mmCIF file of C-alpha atoms in Angstrom:
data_model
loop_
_atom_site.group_PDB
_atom_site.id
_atom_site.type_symbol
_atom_site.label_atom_id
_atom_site.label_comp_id
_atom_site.label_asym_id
_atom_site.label_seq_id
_atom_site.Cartn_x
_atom_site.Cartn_y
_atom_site.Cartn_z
ATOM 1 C CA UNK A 110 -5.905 15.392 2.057
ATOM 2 C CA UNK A 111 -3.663 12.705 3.866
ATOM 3 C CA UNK A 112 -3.985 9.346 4.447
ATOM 4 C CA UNK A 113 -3.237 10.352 8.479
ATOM 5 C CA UNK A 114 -6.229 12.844 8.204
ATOM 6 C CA UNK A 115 -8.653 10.363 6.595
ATOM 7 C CA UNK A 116 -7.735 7.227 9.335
ATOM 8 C CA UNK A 117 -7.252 9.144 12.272
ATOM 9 C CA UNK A 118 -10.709 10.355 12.436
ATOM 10 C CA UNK A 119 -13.914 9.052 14.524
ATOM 11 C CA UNK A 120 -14.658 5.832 13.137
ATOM 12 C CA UNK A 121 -18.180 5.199 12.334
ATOM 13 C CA UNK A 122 -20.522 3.673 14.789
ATOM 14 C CA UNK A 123 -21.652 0.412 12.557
ATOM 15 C CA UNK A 124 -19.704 -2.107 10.594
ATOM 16 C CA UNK A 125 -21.851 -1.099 7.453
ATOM 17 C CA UNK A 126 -21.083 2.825 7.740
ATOM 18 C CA UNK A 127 -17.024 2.052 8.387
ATOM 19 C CA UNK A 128 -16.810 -0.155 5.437
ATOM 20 C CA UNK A 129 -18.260 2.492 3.751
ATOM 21 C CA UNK A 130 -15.944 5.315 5.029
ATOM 22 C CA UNK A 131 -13.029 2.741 4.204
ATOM 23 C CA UNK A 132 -14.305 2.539 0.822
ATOM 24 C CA UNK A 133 -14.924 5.968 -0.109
ATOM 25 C CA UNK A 134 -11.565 7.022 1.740
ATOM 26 C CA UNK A 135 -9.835 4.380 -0.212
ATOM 27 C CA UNK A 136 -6.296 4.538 -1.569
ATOM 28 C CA UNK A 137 -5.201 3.156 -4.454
ATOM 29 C CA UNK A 138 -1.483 1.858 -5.711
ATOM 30 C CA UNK A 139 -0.827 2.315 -9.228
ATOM 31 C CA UNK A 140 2.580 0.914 -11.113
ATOM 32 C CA UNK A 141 5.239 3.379 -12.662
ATOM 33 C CA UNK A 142 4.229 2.439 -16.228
ATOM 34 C CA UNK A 143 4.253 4.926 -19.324
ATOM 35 C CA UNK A 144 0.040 4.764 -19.305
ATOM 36 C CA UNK A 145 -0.186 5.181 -15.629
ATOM 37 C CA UNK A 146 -0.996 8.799 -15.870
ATOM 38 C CA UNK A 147 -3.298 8.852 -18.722
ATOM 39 C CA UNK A 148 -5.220 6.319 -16.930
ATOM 40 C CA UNK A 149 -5.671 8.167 -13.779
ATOM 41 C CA UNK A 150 -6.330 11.258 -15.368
ATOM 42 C CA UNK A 151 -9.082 9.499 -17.024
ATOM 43 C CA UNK A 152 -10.585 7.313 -14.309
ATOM 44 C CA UNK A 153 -9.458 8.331 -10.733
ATOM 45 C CA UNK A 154 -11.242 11.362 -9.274
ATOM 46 C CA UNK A 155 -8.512 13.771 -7.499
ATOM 47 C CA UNK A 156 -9.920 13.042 -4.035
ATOM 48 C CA UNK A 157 -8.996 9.567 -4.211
ATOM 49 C CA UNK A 158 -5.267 9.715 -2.836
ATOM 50 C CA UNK A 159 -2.594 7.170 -4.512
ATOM 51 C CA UNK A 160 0.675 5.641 -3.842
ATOM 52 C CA UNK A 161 3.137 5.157 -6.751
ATOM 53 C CA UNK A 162 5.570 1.918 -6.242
ATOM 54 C CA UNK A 163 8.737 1.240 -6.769
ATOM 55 C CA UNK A 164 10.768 -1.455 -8.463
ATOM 56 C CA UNK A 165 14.318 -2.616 -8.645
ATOM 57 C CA UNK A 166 14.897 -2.666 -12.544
ATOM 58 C CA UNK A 167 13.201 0.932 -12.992
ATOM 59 C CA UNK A 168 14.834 2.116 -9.971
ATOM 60 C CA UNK A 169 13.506 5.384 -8.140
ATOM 61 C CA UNK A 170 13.398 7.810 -10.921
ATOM 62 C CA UNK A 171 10.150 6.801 -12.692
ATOM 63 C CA UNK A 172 8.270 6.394 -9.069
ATOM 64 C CA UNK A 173 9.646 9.801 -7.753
ATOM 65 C CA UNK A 174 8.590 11.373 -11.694
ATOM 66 C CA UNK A 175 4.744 10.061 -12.036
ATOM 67 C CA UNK A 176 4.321 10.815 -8.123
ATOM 68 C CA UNK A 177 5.581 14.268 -8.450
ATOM 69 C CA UNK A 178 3.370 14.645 -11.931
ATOM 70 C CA UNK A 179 0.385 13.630 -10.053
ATOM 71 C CA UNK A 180 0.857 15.794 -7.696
ATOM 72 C CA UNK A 181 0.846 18.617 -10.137
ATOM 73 C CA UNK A 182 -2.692 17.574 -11.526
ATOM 74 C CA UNK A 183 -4.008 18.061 -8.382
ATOM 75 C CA UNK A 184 -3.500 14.427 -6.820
ATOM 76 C CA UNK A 185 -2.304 13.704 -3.443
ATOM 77 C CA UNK A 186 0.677 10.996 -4.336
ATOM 78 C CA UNK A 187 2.955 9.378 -2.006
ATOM 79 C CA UNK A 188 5.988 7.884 -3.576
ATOM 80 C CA UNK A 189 7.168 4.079 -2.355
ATOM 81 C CA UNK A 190 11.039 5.095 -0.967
ATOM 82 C CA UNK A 191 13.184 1.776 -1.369
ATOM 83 C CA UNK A 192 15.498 2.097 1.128
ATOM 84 C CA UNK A 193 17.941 -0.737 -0.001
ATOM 85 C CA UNK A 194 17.741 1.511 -3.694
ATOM 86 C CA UNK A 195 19.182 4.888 -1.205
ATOM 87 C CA UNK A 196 22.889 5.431 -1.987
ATOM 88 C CA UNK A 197 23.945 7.928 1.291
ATOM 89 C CA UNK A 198 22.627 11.303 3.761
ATOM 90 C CA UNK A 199 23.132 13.346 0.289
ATOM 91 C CA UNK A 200 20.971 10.856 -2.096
ATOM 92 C CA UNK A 201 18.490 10.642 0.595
ATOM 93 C CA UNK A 202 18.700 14.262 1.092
ATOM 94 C CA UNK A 203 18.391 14.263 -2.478
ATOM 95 C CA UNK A 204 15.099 12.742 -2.764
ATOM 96 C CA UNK A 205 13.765 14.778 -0.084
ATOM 97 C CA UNK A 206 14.695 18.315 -1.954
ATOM 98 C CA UNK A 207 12.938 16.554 -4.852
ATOM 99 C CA UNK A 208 9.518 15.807 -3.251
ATOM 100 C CA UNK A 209 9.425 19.032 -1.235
ATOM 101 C CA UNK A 210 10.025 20.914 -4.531
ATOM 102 C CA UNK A 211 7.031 18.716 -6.607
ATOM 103 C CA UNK A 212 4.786 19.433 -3.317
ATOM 104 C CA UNK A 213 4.446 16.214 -2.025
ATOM 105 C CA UNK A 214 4.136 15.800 1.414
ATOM 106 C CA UNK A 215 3.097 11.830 1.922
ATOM 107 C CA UNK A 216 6.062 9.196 1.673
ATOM 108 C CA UNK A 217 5.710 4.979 1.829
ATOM 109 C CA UNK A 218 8.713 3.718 3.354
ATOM 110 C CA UNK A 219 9.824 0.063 2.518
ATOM 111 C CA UNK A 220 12.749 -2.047 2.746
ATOM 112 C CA UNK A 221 12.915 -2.812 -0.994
ATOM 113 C CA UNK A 222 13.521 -6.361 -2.637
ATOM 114 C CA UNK A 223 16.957 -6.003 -4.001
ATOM 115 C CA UNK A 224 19.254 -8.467 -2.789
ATOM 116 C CA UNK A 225 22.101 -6.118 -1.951
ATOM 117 C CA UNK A 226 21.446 -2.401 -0.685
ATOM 118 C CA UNK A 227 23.087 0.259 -2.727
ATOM 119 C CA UNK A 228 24.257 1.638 0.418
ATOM 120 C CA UNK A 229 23.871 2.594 3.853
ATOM 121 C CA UNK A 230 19.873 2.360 4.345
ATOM 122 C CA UNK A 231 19.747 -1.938 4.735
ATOM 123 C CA UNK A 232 15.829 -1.649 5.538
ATOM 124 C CA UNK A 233 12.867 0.466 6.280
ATOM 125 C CA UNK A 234 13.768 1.183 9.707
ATOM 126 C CA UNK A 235 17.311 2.893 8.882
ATOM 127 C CA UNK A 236 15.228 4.907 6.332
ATOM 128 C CA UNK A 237 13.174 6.057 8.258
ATOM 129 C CA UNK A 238 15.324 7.326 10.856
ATOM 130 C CA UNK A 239 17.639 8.634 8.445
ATOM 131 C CA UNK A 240 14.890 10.872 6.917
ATOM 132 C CA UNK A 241 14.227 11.644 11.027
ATOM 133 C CA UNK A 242 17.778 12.896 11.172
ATOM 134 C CA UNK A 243 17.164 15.144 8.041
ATOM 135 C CA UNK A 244 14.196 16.893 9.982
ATOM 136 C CA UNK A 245 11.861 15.801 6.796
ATOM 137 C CA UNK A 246 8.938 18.066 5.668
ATOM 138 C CA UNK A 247 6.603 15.107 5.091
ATOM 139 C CA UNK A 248 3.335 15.010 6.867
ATOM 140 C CA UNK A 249 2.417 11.403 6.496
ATOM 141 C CA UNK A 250 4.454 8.675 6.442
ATOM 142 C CA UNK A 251 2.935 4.773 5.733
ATOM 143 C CA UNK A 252 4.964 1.914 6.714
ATOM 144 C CA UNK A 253 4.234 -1.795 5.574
ATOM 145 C CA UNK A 254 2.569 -4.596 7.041
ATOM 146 C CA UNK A 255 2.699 -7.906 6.862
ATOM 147 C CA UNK A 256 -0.214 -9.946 8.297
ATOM 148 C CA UNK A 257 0.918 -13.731 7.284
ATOM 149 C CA UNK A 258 4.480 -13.030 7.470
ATOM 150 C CA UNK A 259 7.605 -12.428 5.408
ATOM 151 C CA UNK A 260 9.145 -14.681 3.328
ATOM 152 C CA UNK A 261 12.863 -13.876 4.468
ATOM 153 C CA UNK A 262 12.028 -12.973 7.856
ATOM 154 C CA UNK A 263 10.858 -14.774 10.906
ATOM 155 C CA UNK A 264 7.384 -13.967 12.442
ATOM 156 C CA UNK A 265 8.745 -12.557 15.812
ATOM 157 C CA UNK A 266 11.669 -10.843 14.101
ATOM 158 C CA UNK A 267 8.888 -8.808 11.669
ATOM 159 C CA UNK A 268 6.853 -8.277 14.631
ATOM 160 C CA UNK A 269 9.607 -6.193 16.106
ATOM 161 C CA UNK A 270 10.644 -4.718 13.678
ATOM 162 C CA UNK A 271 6.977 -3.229 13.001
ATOM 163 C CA UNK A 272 7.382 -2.007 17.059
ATOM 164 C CA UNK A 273 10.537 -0.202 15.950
ATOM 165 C CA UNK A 274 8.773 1.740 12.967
ATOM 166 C CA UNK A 275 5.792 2.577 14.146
ATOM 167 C CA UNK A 276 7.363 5.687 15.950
ATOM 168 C CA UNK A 277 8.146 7.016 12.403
ATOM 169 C CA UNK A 278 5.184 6.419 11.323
ATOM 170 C CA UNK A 279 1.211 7.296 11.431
ATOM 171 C CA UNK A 280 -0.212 4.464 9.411
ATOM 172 C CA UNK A 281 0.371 1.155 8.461
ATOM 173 C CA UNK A 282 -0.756 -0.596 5.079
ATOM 174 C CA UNK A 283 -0.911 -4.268 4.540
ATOM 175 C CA UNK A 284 0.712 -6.221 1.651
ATOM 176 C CA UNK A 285 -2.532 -8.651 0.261
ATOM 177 C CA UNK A 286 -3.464 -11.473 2.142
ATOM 178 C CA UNK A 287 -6.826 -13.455 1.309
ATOM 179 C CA UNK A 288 -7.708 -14.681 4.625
ATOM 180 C CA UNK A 289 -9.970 -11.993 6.439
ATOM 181 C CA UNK A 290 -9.547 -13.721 9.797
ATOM 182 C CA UNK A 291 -5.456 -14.041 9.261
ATOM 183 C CA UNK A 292 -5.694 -10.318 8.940
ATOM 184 C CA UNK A 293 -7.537 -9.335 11.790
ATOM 185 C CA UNK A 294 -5.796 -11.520 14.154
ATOM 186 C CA UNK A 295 -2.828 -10.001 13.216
ATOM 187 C CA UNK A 296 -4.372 -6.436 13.508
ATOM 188 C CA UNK A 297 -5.276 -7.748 17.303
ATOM 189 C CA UNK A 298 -1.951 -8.745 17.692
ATOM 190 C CA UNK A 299 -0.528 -5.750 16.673
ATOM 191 C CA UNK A 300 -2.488 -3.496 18.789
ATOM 192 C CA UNK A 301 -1.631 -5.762 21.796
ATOM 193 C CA UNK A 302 1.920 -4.983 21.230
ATOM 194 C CA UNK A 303 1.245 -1.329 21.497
ATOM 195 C CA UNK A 304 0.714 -0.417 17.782
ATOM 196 C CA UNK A 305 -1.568 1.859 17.309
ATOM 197 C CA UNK A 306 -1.610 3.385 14.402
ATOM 198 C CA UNK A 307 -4.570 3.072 12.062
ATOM 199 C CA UNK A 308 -4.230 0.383 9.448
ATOM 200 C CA UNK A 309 -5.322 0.279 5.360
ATOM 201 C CA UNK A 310 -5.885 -3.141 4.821
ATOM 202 C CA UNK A 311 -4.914 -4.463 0.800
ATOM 203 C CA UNK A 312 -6.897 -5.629 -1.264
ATOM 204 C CA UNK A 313 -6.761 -6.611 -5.157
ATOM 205 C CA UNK A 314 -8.582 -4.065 -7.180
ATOM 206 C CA UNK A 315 -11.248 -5.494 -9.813
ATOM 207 C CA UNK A 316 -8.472 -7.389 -12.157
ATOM 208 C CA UNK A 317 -8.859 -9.356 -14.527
ATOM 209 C CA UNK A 318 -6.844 -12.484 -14.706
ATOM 210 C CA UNK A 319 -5.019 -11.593 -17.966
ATOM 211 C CA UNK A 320 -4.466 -8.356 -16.687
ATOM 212 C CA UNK A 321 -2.298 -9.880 -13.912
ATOM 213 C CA UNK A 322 -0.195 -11.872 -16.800
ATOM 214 C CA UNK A 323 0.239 -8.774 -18.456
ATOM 215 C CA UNK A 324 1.457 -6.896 -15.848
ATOM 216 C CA UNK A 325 3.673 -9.680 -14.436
ATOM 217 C CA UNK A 326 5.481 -9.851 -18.046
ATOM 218 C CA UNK A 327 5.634 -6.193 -18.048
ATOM 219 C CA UNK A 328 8.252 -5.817 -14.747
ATOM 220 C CA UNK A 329 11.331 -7.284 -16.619
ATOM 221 C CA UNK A 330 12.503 -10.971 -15.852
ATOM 222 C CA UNK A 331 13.855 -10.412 -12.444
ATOM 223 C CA UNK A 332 11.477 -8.427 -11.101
ATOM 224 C CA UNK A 333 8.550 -10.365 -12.582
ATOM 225 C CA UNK A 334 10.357 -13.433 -10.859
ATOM 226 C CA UNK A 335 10.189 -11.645 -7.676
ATOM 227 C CA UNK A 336 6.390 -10.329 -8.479
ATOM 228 C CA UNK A 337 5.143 -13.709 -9.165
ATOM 229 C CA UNK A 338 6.668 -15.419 -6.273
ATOM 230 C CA UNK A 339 5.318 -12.673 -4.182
ATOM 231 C CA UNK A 340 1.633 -13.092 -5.464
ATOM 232 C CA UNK A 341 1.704 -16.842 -5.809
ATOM 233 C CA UNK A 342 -1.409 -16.979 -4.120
ATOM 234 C CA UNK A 343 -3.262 -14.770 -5.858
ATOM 235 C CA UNK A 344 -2.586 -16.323 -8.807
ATOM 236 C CA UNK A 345 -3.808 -19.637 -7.918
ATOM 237 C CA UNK A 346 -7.271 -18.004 -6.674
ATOM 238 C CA UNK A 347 -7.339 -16.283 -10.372
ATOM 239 C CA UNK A 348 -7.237 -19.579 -11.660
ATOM 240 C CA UNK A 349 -10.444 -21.477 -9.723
ATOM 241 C CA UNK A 350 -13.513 -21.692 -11.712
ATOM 242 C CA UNK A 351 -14.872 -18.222 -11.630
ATOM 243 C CA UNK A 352 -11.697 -16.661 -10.678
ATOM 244 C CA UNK A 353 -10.985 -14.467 -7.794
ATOM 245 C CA UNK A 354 -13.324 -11.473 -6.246
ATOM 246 C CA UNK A 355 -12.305 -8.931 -3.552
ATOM 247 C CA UNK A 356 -16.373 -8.639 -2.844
ATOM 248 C CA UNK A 357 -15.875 -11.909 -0.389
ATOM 249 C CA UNK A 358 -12.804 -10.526 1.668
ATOM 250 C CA UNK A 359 -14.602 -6.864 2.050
ATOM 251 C CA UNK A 360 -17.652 -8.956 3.615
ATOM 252 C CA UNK A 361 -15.657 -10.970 5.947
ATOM 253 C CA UNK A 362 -13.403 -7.835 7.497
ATOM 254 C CA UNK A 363 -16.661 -6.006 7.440
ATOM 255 C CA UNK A 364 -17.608 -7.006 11.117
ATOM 256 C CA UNK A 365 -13.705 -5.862 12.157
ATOM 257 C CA UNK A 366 -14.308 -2.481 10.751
ATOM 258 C CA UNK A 367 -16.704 -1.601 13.660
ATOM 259 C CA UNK A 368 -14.471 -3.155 16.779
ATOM 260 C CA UNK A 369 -12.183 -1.168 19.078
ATOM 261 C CA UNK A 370 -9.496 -4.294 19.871
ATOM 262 C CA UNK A 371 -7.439 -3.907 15.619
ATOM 263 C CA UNK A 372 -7.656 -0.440 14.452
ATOM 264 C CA UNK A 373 -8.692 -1.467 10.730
ATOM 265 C CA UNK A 374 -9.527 1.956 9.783
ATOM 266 C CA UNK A 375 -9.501 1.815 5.730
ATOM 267 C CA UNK A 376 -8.782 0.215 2.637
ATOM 268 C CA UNK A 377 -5.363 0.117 0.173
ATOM 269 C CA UNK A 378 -6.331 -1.376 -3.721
ATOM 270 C CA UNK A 379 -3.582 -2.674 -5.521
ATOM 271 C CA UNK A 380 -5.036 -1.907 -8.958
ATOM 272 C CA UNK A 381 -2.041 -3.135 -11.335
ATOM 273 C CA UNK A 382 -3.197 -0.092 -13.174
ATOM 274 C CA UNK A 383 -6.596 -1.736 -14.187
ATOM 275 C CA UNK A 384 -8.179 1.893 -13.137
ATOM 276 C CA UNK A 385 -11.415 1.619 -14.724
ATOM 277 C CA UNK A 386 -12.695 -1.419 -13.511
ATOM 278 C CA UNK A 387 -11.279 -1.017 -9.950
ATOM 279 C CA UNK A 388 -13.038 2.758 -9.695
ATOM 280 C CA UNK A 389 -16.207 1.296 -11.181
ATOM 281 C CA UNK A 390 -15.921 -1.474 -9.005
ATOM 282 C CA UNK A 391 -15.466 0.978 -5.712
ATOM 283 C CA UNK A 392 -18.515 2.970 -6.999
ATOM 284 C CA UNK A 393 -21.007 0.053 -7.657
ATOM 285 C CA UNK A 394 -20.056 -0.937 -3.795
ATOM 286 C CA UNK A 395 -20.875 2.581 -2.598
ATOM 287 C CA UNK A 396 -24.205 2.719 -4.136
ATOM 288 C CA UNK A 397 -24.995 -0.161 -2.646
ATOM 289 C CA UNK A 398 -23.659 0.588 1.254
ATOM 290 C CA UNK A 399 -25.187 4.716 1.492
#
């Protein structure tokens, strides 16, 4: 199964049946920790497809690793590819001998937070036209999107840069944002631009709000820095009176799910490696929507 496959097909006629398609098509993002693969094993069914990320202090060794062991178990896992963590053609070429060799056939492609590249790949776009110029194997390819922005970049100037990827590409999946309308405008916005491809929108996963602490502490200093700045606002909705719910934001984008004009076609859960909850969480929702 690939994330291409699962988007690209007929959506379903009513808002109810396409959030439910979303749902049980759902992909989930799990963290390169040491329990990460115990926990899938033990909570994920293999027809749930994943994405493995990637951090600066861990580097691309322990994403490439867990990916490539999933893959083995019988999981379809797409490795996050940093391209500001790419050395050169032969590293790059590299990585791409590696995942052929594990089976895995489904890349993410993102720019990568550290503040100087490691060499010749500067952002997502070089990366991906880099692996272009390798004539890759890969069969899917996700790039990211951002629908209130980027902290570094302007609005017009990550706008563009979107344009320039999606040739790459055949799917986009969103970093979190809260706001169900400030995502669909910008899915409307996108697709008047001429972006087509289908789009996994991200949510939070059923997480607890110590679990996010204990997480954040677990990146190492810098990158927790960078984490917590990142989900700032995620934070501050864990810490309202009754915390924070993704049951609210999968009603509002319901509606979308059934329109032509955005091409919301699915959902992306950042779990934080809370697998249990988030897959018991998915489930309860299904029962109640088929």
């Amino acid at each position: 199964m690939t994330l291409a496959t699962d988007q690209e097909g007929s959506a379903p006629r009513t808002a109810r049946a396409a959030v439910a398609h979303a749902l049980r098509n759902a992909t989930y993002e799990i963290l390169p920790f040491k329990s990460a693969e115990e926990k899938v094993l033990a909570h994920v069914p293999s027809d749930v497809a994943l994405t493995v990320t990637t951090t600066e202090a861990k580097g691309l060794g322990p994403t490439i690793d867990l990916a490539a062991s999933l893959s083995k178990q019988g999981y379809s896992a797409a490795p996050h590819i940093a391209a500001r963590l790419v050395r050169d053609r032969a590293h790059l070429s590299d990585i791409v001998d590696q995942l052929r060799d594990s089976g895995i056939d489904r890349l993410f492609c993102i720019g990568g937070d550290a503040a100087e590249p490691a060499g010749d790949y500067t952002d997502a776009l070089s990366l991906l036209q880099g692996l272009r110029d390798l004539d890759h194997p890969f069969s899917s390819i996700g790039i990211g999107g951002y629908p209130e922005g980027h902290g570094s970049i302007s609005d017009e100037l990550i706008e563009r840069a979107l344009e320039s990827k999606a040739p790459y590409a055949d799917l986009i999946i969103t970093q979190l944002c809260f706001d169900a309308d400030t995502t669909i405008r910008w899915a409307r916005k996108a697709q008047d631009r001429g972006v087509t491809l289908p789009i996994r929108v991200g949510i939070p996963g059923a997480i607890s709000r110590q679990k996010l602490i204990r997480v954040s502490a677990g990146l190492g200093l810098g990158q927790s820095a960078r984490f917590l700045k990142k989900q700032q606002t995620m934070f501050w909705r864990f810490f309202l009176p009754g915390g924070y719910s993704p049951n609210k934001l999968i009603q509002k984008l319901t509606s979308a799910f059934a329109e032509q004009d955005n091409n919301l076609r699915g959902f992306h859960v950042f779990t934080f490696n809370d697998l249990d909850s988030t897959e018991a969480w998915r489930k309860a929702w299904l029962a109640r929507l088929t």
